[in-house]
């Protein structure tokens, strides 16, 4: 029996395989002293825009900066409210707050964990008043007009964008996609009768290239995609001290540029991303099949017909999550919780005054979700061991009592 550890994510093997190509990026940077801006950044931006089926890409220092500057470039500022979901990484709400706006929340769909468009509609109708002069919805909680919505494409699956865009259009709200976990994810737009890529549907979108992402840098990096030329130009200015030309500053900006070396590394890795995403999908299908025998105990990810996810994470729900996580750790299997605290109950947002019970779907999910090992190089043998260990821990079955789990549903 193989008892070697199964990591939650394996970032070593992939970089070992690409070592020569990554080293030559470093050589070019040394030979040309091209460390900031220049062709490495521009070429990556062109190729990533193409990959996202978006007109423009603006490289950024990280995903948080990308989201903050996308919001600012699209017009979000102090004295407004931006609506998002409690079930996301705190960077989503940090980016909102750091524009000067207030974050506010609507709950997620219980099966996909992404923004529930009906809850967004109900929020705008029932939890807002109308500004008498502009007609804009004003959040009763923050007292500030709602100007934007940030749907989060969580775990690599896009939010239900058609109805979100429809509600947003009705209330004249800016939509910025948080696509930090969704490089290459797709969504079938019923309105347009075609598949759309993450990063191409909102006014702009933010991506993170943190090393563990489907497309990860060898350090910190991020990007904005947009079809709006003005937003792209503002993002270029904001990331570079508000400069329109060297030392001519139109606004006060930031230093949020994409590092040239990281852009070079990302270009190398972007070539492999479609294959890696396909491998993640195969691994997800294998998990789905293996977990069929545990239906009733383990809730596998739900993929609605309009979604083609890229499985940044493979997240299940189980009754006793903390015990399962401990049991898997004892069996040498790495897992994660994304995320343990819904943001309306997180300390930095106490001022909003939300109590437990405000967003029951997010609260329930956050206490039962567990992210299992998921990466392109995960082997079918490793997956069978993960599922066997989950079966042992959740049903009390022993390895020899459930032999079919090691044979069924392998990719
Ligand atoms: C949903 C979400 N939003 C925003 C971010 C922020 O990205 P970064 O860590 O690159 O700043 C992340 C990254 O972890 C994320 O997962």
Short mmCIF file of C-alpha atoms and ligand atoms in Angstrom, two decimals:
data_model
loop_
_atom_site.label_atom_id
_atom_site.label_comp_id
_atom_site.label_asym_id
_atom_site.label_seq_id
_atom_site.Cartn_x
_atom_site.Cartn_y
_atom_site.Cartn_z
CA UNK A 1 0.00 0.00 0.00
CA UNK A 2 1.30 3.46 -0.92
CA UNK A 3 1.36 5.72 2.14
CA UNK A 4 3.30 8.68 0.71
CA UNK A 5 1.85 12.10 1.47
CA UNK A 6 -0.63 13.64 -0.95
CA UNK A 7 -0.14 17.41 -1.01
CA UNK A 8 -3.04 19.79 -1.29
CA UNK A 9 -1.24 21.37 -4.24
CA UNK A 10 2.07 20.47 -5.88
CA UNK A 11 3.94 23.57 -7.04
CA UNK A 12 7.35 21.91 -7.21
CA UNK A 13 6.89 19.42 -10.05
CA UNK A 14 5.42 21.91 -12.50
CA UNK A 15 8.29 24.35 -12.06
CA UNK A 16 10.84 21.58 -12.33
CA UNK A 17 9.33 20.63 -15.69
CA UNK A 18 9.50 24.24 -16.92
CA UNK A 19 12.89 25.02 -15.39
CA UNK A 20 14.75 25.66 -18.67
CA UNK A 21 12.08 27.94 -20.14
CA UNK A 22 11.79 29.89 -16.87
CA UNK A 23 15.55 30.26 -16.62
CA UNK A 24 15.75 31.67 -20.13
CA UNK A 25 13.22 34.37 -19.11
CA UNK A 26 15.58 35.32 -16.31
CA UNK A 27 18.54 35.35 -18.76
CA UNK A 28 16.69 37.71 -21.11
CA UNK A 29 15.89 40.04 -18.21
CA UNK A 30 19.55 40.07 -17.13
CA UNK A 31 20.84 40.56 -20.68
CA UNK A 32 18.49 43.45 -21.38
CA UNK A 33 18.06 44.83 -17.82
CA UNK A 34 14.34 44.71 -18.66
CA UNK A 35 13.04 44.52 -15.11
CA UNK A 36 10.13 46.97 -15.19
CA UNK A 37 7.68 47.34 -18.09
CA UNK A 38 8.88 46.71 -21.63
CA UNK A 39 8.20 43.86 -24.06
CA UNK A 40 7.83 41.08 -21.49
CA UNK A 41 4.92 42.89 -19.87
CA UNK A 42 3.37 44.05 -23.15
CA UNK A 43 3.57 40.62 -24.76
CA UNK A 44 1.99 38.95 -21.76
CA UNK A 45 -0.78 41.55 -21.66
CA UNK A 46 -1.56 40.96 -25.34
CA UNK A 47 -1.62 37.19 -24.96
CA UNK A 48 -3.64 37.16 -21.73
CA UNK A 49 -6.24 39.54 -23.23
CA UNK A 50 -6.56 37.12 -26.15
CA UNK A 51 -6.87 34.16 -23.79
CA UNK A 52 -9.69 35.93 -21.90
CA UNK A 53 -11.38 37.02 -25.14
CA UNK A 54 -11.13 40.55 -23.87
CA UNK A 55 -9.85 43.65 -25.73
CA UNK A 56 -7.38 44.88 -23.10
CA UNK A 57 -5.23 43.48 -20.33
CA UNK A 58 -3.32 45.67 -17.89
CA UNK A 59 -0.75 43.85 -15.77
CA UNK A 60 -0.81 44.59 -12.04
CA UNK A 61 1.32 43.81 -8.99
CA UNK A 62 -1.26 41.38 -7.55
CA UNK A 63 -4.96 40.51 -7.67
CA UNK A 64 -5.93 42.81 -4.81
CA UNK A 65 -4.43 45.85 -6.55
CA UNK A 66 -6.08 44.70 -9.79
CA UNK A 67 -9.52 44.65 -8.17
CA UNK A 68 -9.02 47.96 -6.32
CA UNK A 69 -7.76 49.81 -9.40
CA UNK A 70 -10.41 48.24 -11.67
CA UNK A 71 -13.10 49.54 -9.31
CA UNK A 72 -11.49 52.98 -9.17
CA UNK A 73 -10.96 53.18 -12.93
CA UNK A 74 -14.62 52.25 -13.48
CA UNK A 75 -15.69 55.12 -11.19
CA UNK A 76 -16.07 53.68 -7.68
CA UNK A 77 -14.95 56.07 -4.94
CA UNK A 78 -15.60 57.30 -1.42
CA UNK A 79 -19.22 57.71 -0.46
CA UNK A 80 -20.59 54.67 -2.24
CA UNK A 81 -21.49 51.05 -1.58
CA UNK A 82 -20.22 48.04 -3.54
CA UNK A 83 -22.17 44.80 -3.22
CA UNK A 84 -20.41 41.45 -3.11
CA UNK A 85 -20.76 38.07 -1.37
CA UNK A 86 -19.63 37.00 2.12
CA UNK A 87 -18.19 33.78 0.75
CA UNK A 88 -14.92 34.95 -0.73
CA UNK A 89 -11.33 35.75 0.20
CA UNK A 90 -11.01 38.98 2.18
CA UNK A 91 -9.08 40.61 -0.68
CA UNK A 92 -12.43 41.16 -2.42
CA UNK A 93 -13.73 43.42 0.37
CA UNK A 94 -10.31 44.93 1.10
CA UNK A 95 -10.16 46.14 -2.49
CA UNK A 96 -13.65 47.64 -2.15
CA UNK A 97 -12.90 49.39 1.17
CA UNK A 98 -9.58 50.71 -0.11
CA UNK A 99 -11.34 52.66 -2.85
CA UNK A 100 -13.11 54.51 -0.01
CA UNK A 101 -16.40 52.70 -0.64
CA UNK A 102 -18.31 50.46 1.79
CA UNK A 103 -18.71 46.77 1.03
CA UNK A 104 -22.16 45.27 1.57
CA UNK A 105 -23.28 41.71 1.01
CA UNK A 106 -25.84 39.44 -0.60
CA UNK A 107 -25.91 35.70 0.02
CA UNK A 108 -24.73 33.00 -2.39
CA UNK A 109 -26.54 30.21 -4.19
CA UNK A 110 -26.46 27.09 -1.96
CA UNK A 111 -25.21 24.81 -4.72
CA UNK A 112 -22.64 26.91 -6.59
CA UNK A 113 -21.55 29.24 -3.74
CA UNK A 114 -21.57 32.17 -6.16
CA UNK A 115 -23.72 35.32 -5.97
CA UNK A 116 -27.44 34.54 -6.04
CA UNK A 117 -28.93 36.99 -8.58
CA UNK A 118 -32.35 36.84 -6.89
CA UNK A 119 -30.79 37.88 -3.59
CA UNK A 120 -29.12 40.79 -5.36
CA UNK A 121 -32.51 41.88 -6.69
CA UNK A 122 -34.13 41.51 -3.26
CA UNK A 123 -31.27 43.48 -1.66
CA UNK A 124 -31.75 46.37 -4.08
CA UNK A 125 -35.52 46.34 -3.63
CA UNK A 126 -35.84 45.72 0.11
CA UNK A 127 -32.54 46.61 1.79
CA UNK A 128 -32.11 49.93 0.00
CA UNK A 129 -33.97 53.21 -0.06
CA UNK A 130 -34.05 55.48 -3.14
CA UNK A 131 -31.97 58.63 -3.36
CA UNK A 132 -34.69 61.19 -4.16
CA UNK A 133 -32.48 63.24 -6.51
CA UNK A 134 -30.74 60.45 -8.47
CA UNK A 135 -33.15 57.53 -7.97
CA UNK A 136 -30.16 55.37 -7.01
CA UNK A 137 -30.55 52.61 -4.43
CA UNK A 138 -28.96 53.56 -1.11
CA UNK A 139 -27.92 50.75 1.23
CA UNK A 140 -29.86 51.07 4.50
CA UNK A 141 -26.84 49.60 6.27
CA UNK A 142 -24.07 51.84 4.93
CA UNK A 143 -26.21 54.88 4.15
CA UNK A 144 -24.33 55.25 0.85
CA UNK A 145 -25.56 54.82 -2.73
CA UNK A 146 -24.90 51.47 -4.39
CA UNK A 147 -22.68 52.03 -7.43
CA UNK A 148 -21.16 48.63 -8.22
CA UNK A 149 -21.43 44.87 -7.87
CA UNK A 150 -18.54 42.41 -7.58
CA UNK A 151 -19.56 38.84 -8.39
CA UNK A 152 -16.82 36.37 -7.42
CA UNK A 153 -16.09 33.41 -9.71
CA UNK A 154 -15.35 31.21 -6.73
CA UNK A 155 -13.27 28.02 -6.96
CA UNK A 156 -12.95 28.47 -10.74
CA UNK A 157 -16.66 28.60 -11.58
CA UNK A 158 -18.26 31.72 -12.98
CA UNK A 159 -21.18 33.37 -11.19
CA UNK A 160 -24.53 33.42 -13.02
CA UNK A 161 -23.63 36.52 -15.01
CA UNK A 162 -26.69 36.96 -17.27
CA UNK A 163 -29.18 37.79 -14.49
CA UNK A 164 -26.52 39.69 -12.51
CA UNK A 165 -25.79 41.91 -15.53
CA UNK A 166 -29.51 42.34 -16.10
CA UNK A 167 -30.17 43.53 -12.52
CA UNK A 168 -27.06 45.73 -12.68
CA UNK A 169 -28.26 47.35 -15.91
CA UNK A 170 -31.67 47.99 -14.38
CA UNK A 171 -30.07 49.88 -11.46
CA UNK A 172 -27.20 51.41 -13.45
CA UNK A 173 -24.52 49.55 -11.48
CA UNK A 174 -20.96 48.88 -12.57
CA UNK A 175 -20.06 45.17 -12.64
CA UNK A 176 -16.48 44.20 -11.87
CA UNK A 177 -15.73 40.46 -11.97
CA UNK A 178 -13.51 39.01 -9.28
CA UNK A 179 -11.93 36.42 -11.57
CA UNK A 180 -8.93 35.85 -9.29
CA UNK A 181 -9.70 32.10 -9.12
CA UNK A 182 -11.10 31.62 -12.62
CA UNK A 183 -8.47 31.79 -15.38
CA UNK A 184 -10.16 30.26 -18.43
CA UNK A 185 -13.52 29.50 -16.78
CA UNK A 186 -16.47 29.75 -19.15
CA UNK A 187 -20.14 30.65 -18.95
CA UNK A 188 -22.87 30.08 -21.49
CA UNK A 189 -24.71 33.36 -21.88
CA UNK A 190 -28.34 32.50 -22.63
CA UNK A 191 -28.87 36.10 -23.75
CA UNK A 192 -26.09 35.97 -26.32
CA UNK A 193 -26.36 32.25 -27.08
CA UNK A 194 -22.60 31.74 -26.80
CA UNK A 195 -19.88 30.77 -24.38
CA UNK A 196 -18.07 33.66 -22.68
CA UNK A 197 -14.78 33.65 -20.81
CA UNK A 198 -14.17 34.88 -17.28
CA UNK A 199 -12.87 38.42 -17.52
CA UNK A 200 -14.87 39.37 -20.62
CA UNK A 201 -18.35 40.02 -19.24
CA UNK A 202 -18.13 42.84 -16.68
CA UNK A 203 -16.93 46.44 -17.16
CA UNK A 204 -13.61 45.00 -16.03
CA UNK A 205 -12.26 41.96 -14.21
CA UNK A 206 -9.44 41.26 -11.78
CA UNK A 207 -7.13 38.25 -11.92
CA UNK A 208 -4.57 37.05 -9.39
CA UNK A 209 -1.47 35.14 -10.43
CA UNK A 210 -0.52 34.15 -6.90
CA UNK A 211 1.65 31.01 -7.28
CA UNK A 212 -1.09 28.49 -6.36
CA UNK A 213 -3.58 29.81 -8.92
CA UNK A 214 -4.37 27.92 -12.17
CA UNK A 215 -2.06 30.45 -13.82
CA UNK A 216 0.45 31.33 -11.14
CA UNK A 217 3.57 33.50 -11.23
CA UNK A 218 6.83 32.71 -9.43
CA UNK A 219 5.93 35.47 -6.96
CA UNK A 220 3.18 38.08 -6.77
CA UNK A 221 1.31 39.23 -9.87
CA UNK A 222 -2.14 40.15 -11.15
CA UNK A 223 -4.00 41.73 -14.07
CA UNK A 224 -7.11 43.59 -15.13
CA UNK A 225 -9.00 42.70 -18.28
CA UNK A 226 -11.58 44.98 -19.86
CA UNK A 227 -13.27 45.74 -23.17
CA UNK A 228 -13.46 49.42 -22.23
CA UNK A 229 -10.55 51.43 -23.60
CA UNK A 230 -11.03 54.27 -21.14
CA UNK A 231 -10.99 51.91 -18.16
CA UNK A 232 -7.84 50.25 -19.56
CA UNK A 233 -6.12 53.65 -19.92
CA UNK A 234 -7.10 54.72 -16.42
CA UNK A 235 -5.78 51.43 -15.03
CA UNK A 236 -2.47 51.97 -16.85
CA UNK A 237 -2.21 55.41 -15.27
CA UNK A 238 -3.30 54.37 -11.79
CA UNK A 239 -0.80 51.51 -11.61
CA UNK A 240 2.04 53.86 -12.55
CA UNK A 241 1.76 56.89 -10.21
CA UNK A 242 -0.99 58.45 -12.29
CA UNK A 243 1.43 59.16 -15.14
CA UNK A 244 0.14 59.77 -18.65
CA UNK A 245 3.73 60.42 -19.81
CA UNK A 246 6.97 60.23 -17.90
CA UNK A 247 6.74 62.57 -14.89
CA UNK A 248 3.46 64.04 -16.13
CA UNK A 249 0.96 63.02 -13.47
CA UNK A 250 -2.71 63.51 -14.33
CA UNK A 251 -3.91 62.04 -11.04
CA UNK A 252 -2.31 60.71 -7.91
CA UNK A 253 -1.82 57.01 -8.52
CA UNK A 254 -0.05 54.00 -7.06
CA UNK A 255 2.90 51.76 -7.68
CA UNK A 256 1.02 48.63 -8.73
CA UNK A 257 2.95 47.58 -11.84
CA UNK A 258 3.36 43.98 -12.97
CA UNK A 259 6.97 42.93 -12.49
CA UNK A 260 8.58 42.20 -15.89
CA UNK A 261 10.17 38.92 -14.76
CA UNK A 262 6.78 37.69 -13.53
CA UNK A 263 5.21 38.68 -16.86
CA UNK A 264 7.90 36.62 -18.62
CA UNK A 265 7.27 33.61 -16.37
CA UNK A 266 3.52 33.96 -16.86
CA UNK A 267 3.96 33.99 -20.65
CA UNK A 268 5.78 30.66 -20.47
CA UNK A 269 3.07 29.18 -18.26
CA UNK A 270 0.13 30.63 -20.22
CA UNK A 271 1.03 28.31 -23.11
CA UNK A 272 0.31 25.34 -20.83
CA UNK A 273 -2.81 26.73 -19.15
CA UNK A 274 -5.44 25.20 -21.52
CA UNK A 275 -3.91 21.73 -20.99
CA UNK A 276 -3.63 22.23 -17.21
CA UNK A 277 -7.26 23.39 -17.01
CA UNK A 278 -8.34 20.31 -19.00
CA UNK A 279 -6.38 18.08 -16.64
CA UNK A 280 -8.09 19.72 -13.65
CA UNK A 281 -11.46 19.04 -15.31
CA UNK A 282 -10.53 15.38 -15.80
CA UNK A 283 -9.47 15.10 -12.16
CA UNK A 284 -12.76 16.71 -11.10
CA UNK A 285 -14.77 14.24 -13.22
CA UNK A 286 -12.83 11.38 -11.61
CA UNK A 287 -13.58 12.70 -8.09
CA UNK A 288 -17.27 13.12 -9.07
CA UNK A 289 -17.45 9.49 -10.17
CA UNK A 290 -15.61 8.18 -7.12
CA UNK A 291 -17.85 10.16 -4.76
CA UNK A 292 -21.03 8.71 -6.30
CA UNK A 293 -20.77 5.87 -3.77
CA UNK A 294 -20.75 8.40 -0.93
CA UNK A 295 -23.73 10.43 -2.10
CA UNK A 296 -25.73 11.34 0.97
CA UNK A 297 -22.57 11.94 3.02
CA UNK A 298 -20.35 13.91 0.69
CA UNK A 299 -21.77 16.74 -1.43
CA UNK A 300 -19.62 17.09 -4.57
CA UNK A 301 -19.38 20.40 -6.47
CA UNK A 302 -22.47 21.37 -8.45
CA UNK A 303 -21.95 22.52 -12.03
CA UNK A 304 -25.03 24.14 -13.59
CA UNK A 305 -25.48 23.66 -17.36
CA UNK A 306 -24.30 27.21 -18.10
CA UNK A 307 -20.92 26.77 -16.36
CA UNK A 308 -17.66 25.25 -17.53
CA UNK A 309 -15.43 25.57 -14.46
CA UNK A 310 -11.65 25.25 -14.29
CA UNK A 311 -11.56 23.78 -10.76
CA UNK A 312 -9.08 26.06 -9.08
CA UNK A 313 -10.38 24.13 -6.05
CA UNK A 314 -12.41 20.96 -5.70
CA UNK A 315 -14.64 21.65 -2.70
CA UNK A 316 -16.96 19.13 -1.04
CA UNK A 317 -19.39 19.54 1.86
CA UNK A 318 -19.43 16.98 4.67
CA UNK A 319 -21.30 16.82 7.98
CA UNK A 320 -18.27 16.83 10.32
CA UNK A 321 -15.74 18.86 8.39
CA UNK A 322 -13.19 19.53 11.13
CA UNK A 323 -12.95 15.88 12.09
CA UNK A 324 -12.59 14.82 8.46
CA UNK A 325 -9.83 17.36 7.96
CA UNK A 326 -7.96 15.98 10.99
CA UNK A 327 -8.43 12.38 9.82
CA UNK A 328 -7.16 13.22 6.34
CA UNK A 329 -4.17 15.04 7.84
CA UNK A 330 -3.35 11.88 9.85
CA UNK A 331 -3.52 9.90 6.61
CA UNK A 332 -1.00 12.35 5.06
CA UNK A 333 -3.55 14.11 2.86
CA UNK A 334 -3.43 17.91 2.59
CA UNK A 335 -6.69 19.88 2.50
CA UNK A 336 -7.82 23.50 2.89
CA UNK A 337 -10.86 25.54 3.96
CA UNK A 338 -11.84 28.32 1.57
CA UNK A 339 -12.96 30.09 3.70
CA UNK A 340 -13.73 29.37 7.36
CA UNK A 341 -15.39 32.71 8.25
CA UNK A 342 -18.04 34.39 6.04
CA UNK A 343 -16.88 37.97 5.68
CA UNK A 344 -19.96 39.64 7.22
CA UNK A 345 -18.86 37.99 10.50
CA UNK A 346 -15.16 38.81 10.09
CA UNK A 347 -13.70 41.27 12.57
CA UNK A 348 -12.86 44.08 10.10
CA UNK A 349 -16.55 44.28 9.12
CA UNK A 350 -18.03 44.43 12.63
CA UNK A 351 -18.92 48.07 11.94
CA UNK A 352 -21.51 46.88 9.40
CA UNK A 353 -23.39 45.35 12.32
CA UNK A 354 -24.25 41.99 10.73
CA UNK A 355 -25.07 39.13 13.12
CA UNK A 356 -25.01 35.35 12.66
CA UNK A 357 -28.09 34.39 10.67
CA UNK A 358 -27.83 37.32 8.25
CA UNK A 359 -26.53 35.14 5.39
CA UNK A 360 -27.50 31.57 6.30
CA UNK A 361 -26.31 29.92 3.08
CA UNK A 362 -22.78 31.29 3.41
CA UNK A 363 -22.72 30.56 7.15
CA UNK A 364 -23.85 26.97 6.67
CA UNK A 365 -21.46 26.37 3.77
CA UNK A 366 -18.39 27.84 5.47
CA UNK A 367 -18.74 25.38 8.34
CA UNK A 368 -19.03 22.29 6.10
CA UNK A 369 -16.76 22.91 3.11
CA UNK A 370 -13.43 21.18 2.60
CA UNK A 371 -11.08 21.65 -0.36
CA UNK A 372 -9.45 18.38 -1.44
CA UNK A 373 -6.12 17.96 -3.25
CA UNK A 374 -6.48 19.36 -6.76
CA UNK A 375 -3.72 20.09 -9.27
CA UNK A 376 -3.03 19.01 -12.85
CA UNK A 377 -0.48 16.34 -11.88
CA UNK A 378 -2.72 14.63 -9.29
CA UNK A 379 -2.70 10.90 -10.16
CA UNK A 380 -5.72 8.60 -10.30
CA UNK A 381 -4.08 6.47 -7.61
CA UNK A 382 -3.79 9.52 -5.34
CA UNK A 383 -7.42 10.44 -6.00
CA UNK A 384 -8.58 6.92 -5.16
CA UNK A 385 -6.65 7.16 -1.88
CA UNK A 386 -8.20 10.53 -1.04
CA UNK A 387 -11.71 9.19 -1.65
CA UNK A 388 -10.97 5.97 0.25
CA UNK A 389 -9.76 8.00 3.23
CA UNK A 390 -12.85 10.23 3.07
CA UNK A 391 -15.02 7.07 2.98
CA UNK A 392 -13.20 5.60 5.97
CA UNK A 393 -13.53 8.81 7.96
CA UNK A 394 -17.13 9.65 7.10
CA UNK A 395 -18.78 6.21 7.00
CA UNK A 396 -16.50 4.15 9.24
CA UNK A 397 -15.78 1.81 6.32
CA UNK A 398 -12.41 0.16 6.20
CA UNK A 399 -10.24 -0.19 3.17
CA UNK A 400 -11.03 -3.88 2.65
CA UNK A 401 -14.75 -3.27 3.09
CA UNK A 402 -14.98 -0.81 0.23
CA UNK A 403 -12.65 -2.15 -2.46
CA UNK A 404 -14.82 -0.86 -5.32
CA UNK A 405 -13.74 2.69 -4.53
CA UNK A 406 -10.20 1.96 -5.63
CA UNK A 407 -11.30 0.68 -9.04
CA UNK A 408 -14.35 2.64 -10.10
CA UNK A 409 -14.29 5.87 -11.95
CA UNK A 410 -10.61 6.30 -12.64
CA UNK A 411 -9.77 8.72 -15.42
C1 LIG B 1 -11.35 35.60 -4.78
C2 LIG B 1 -10.04 36.33 -4.67
N1 LIG B 1 -10.03 37.67 -4.79
C3 LIG B 1 -8.88 38.37 -4.71
C4 LIG B 1 -7.67 37.75 -4.50
C5 LIG B 1 -6.44 38.59 -4.34
O1 LIG B 1 -5.37 38.23 -5.14
P1 LIG B 1 -3.86 38.47 -4.65
O2 LIG B 1 -3.58 37.48 -3.58
O3 LIG B 1 -3.04 38.23 -5.89
O4 LIG B 1 -3.75 39.87 -4.19
C6 LIG B 1 -7.62 36.36 -4.40
C7 LIG B 1 -6.34 35.68 -4.22
O5 LIG B 1 -6.09 34.87 -3.40
C8 LIG B 1 -8.84 35.62 -4.46
O6 LIG B 1 -8.85 34.31 -4.33
#
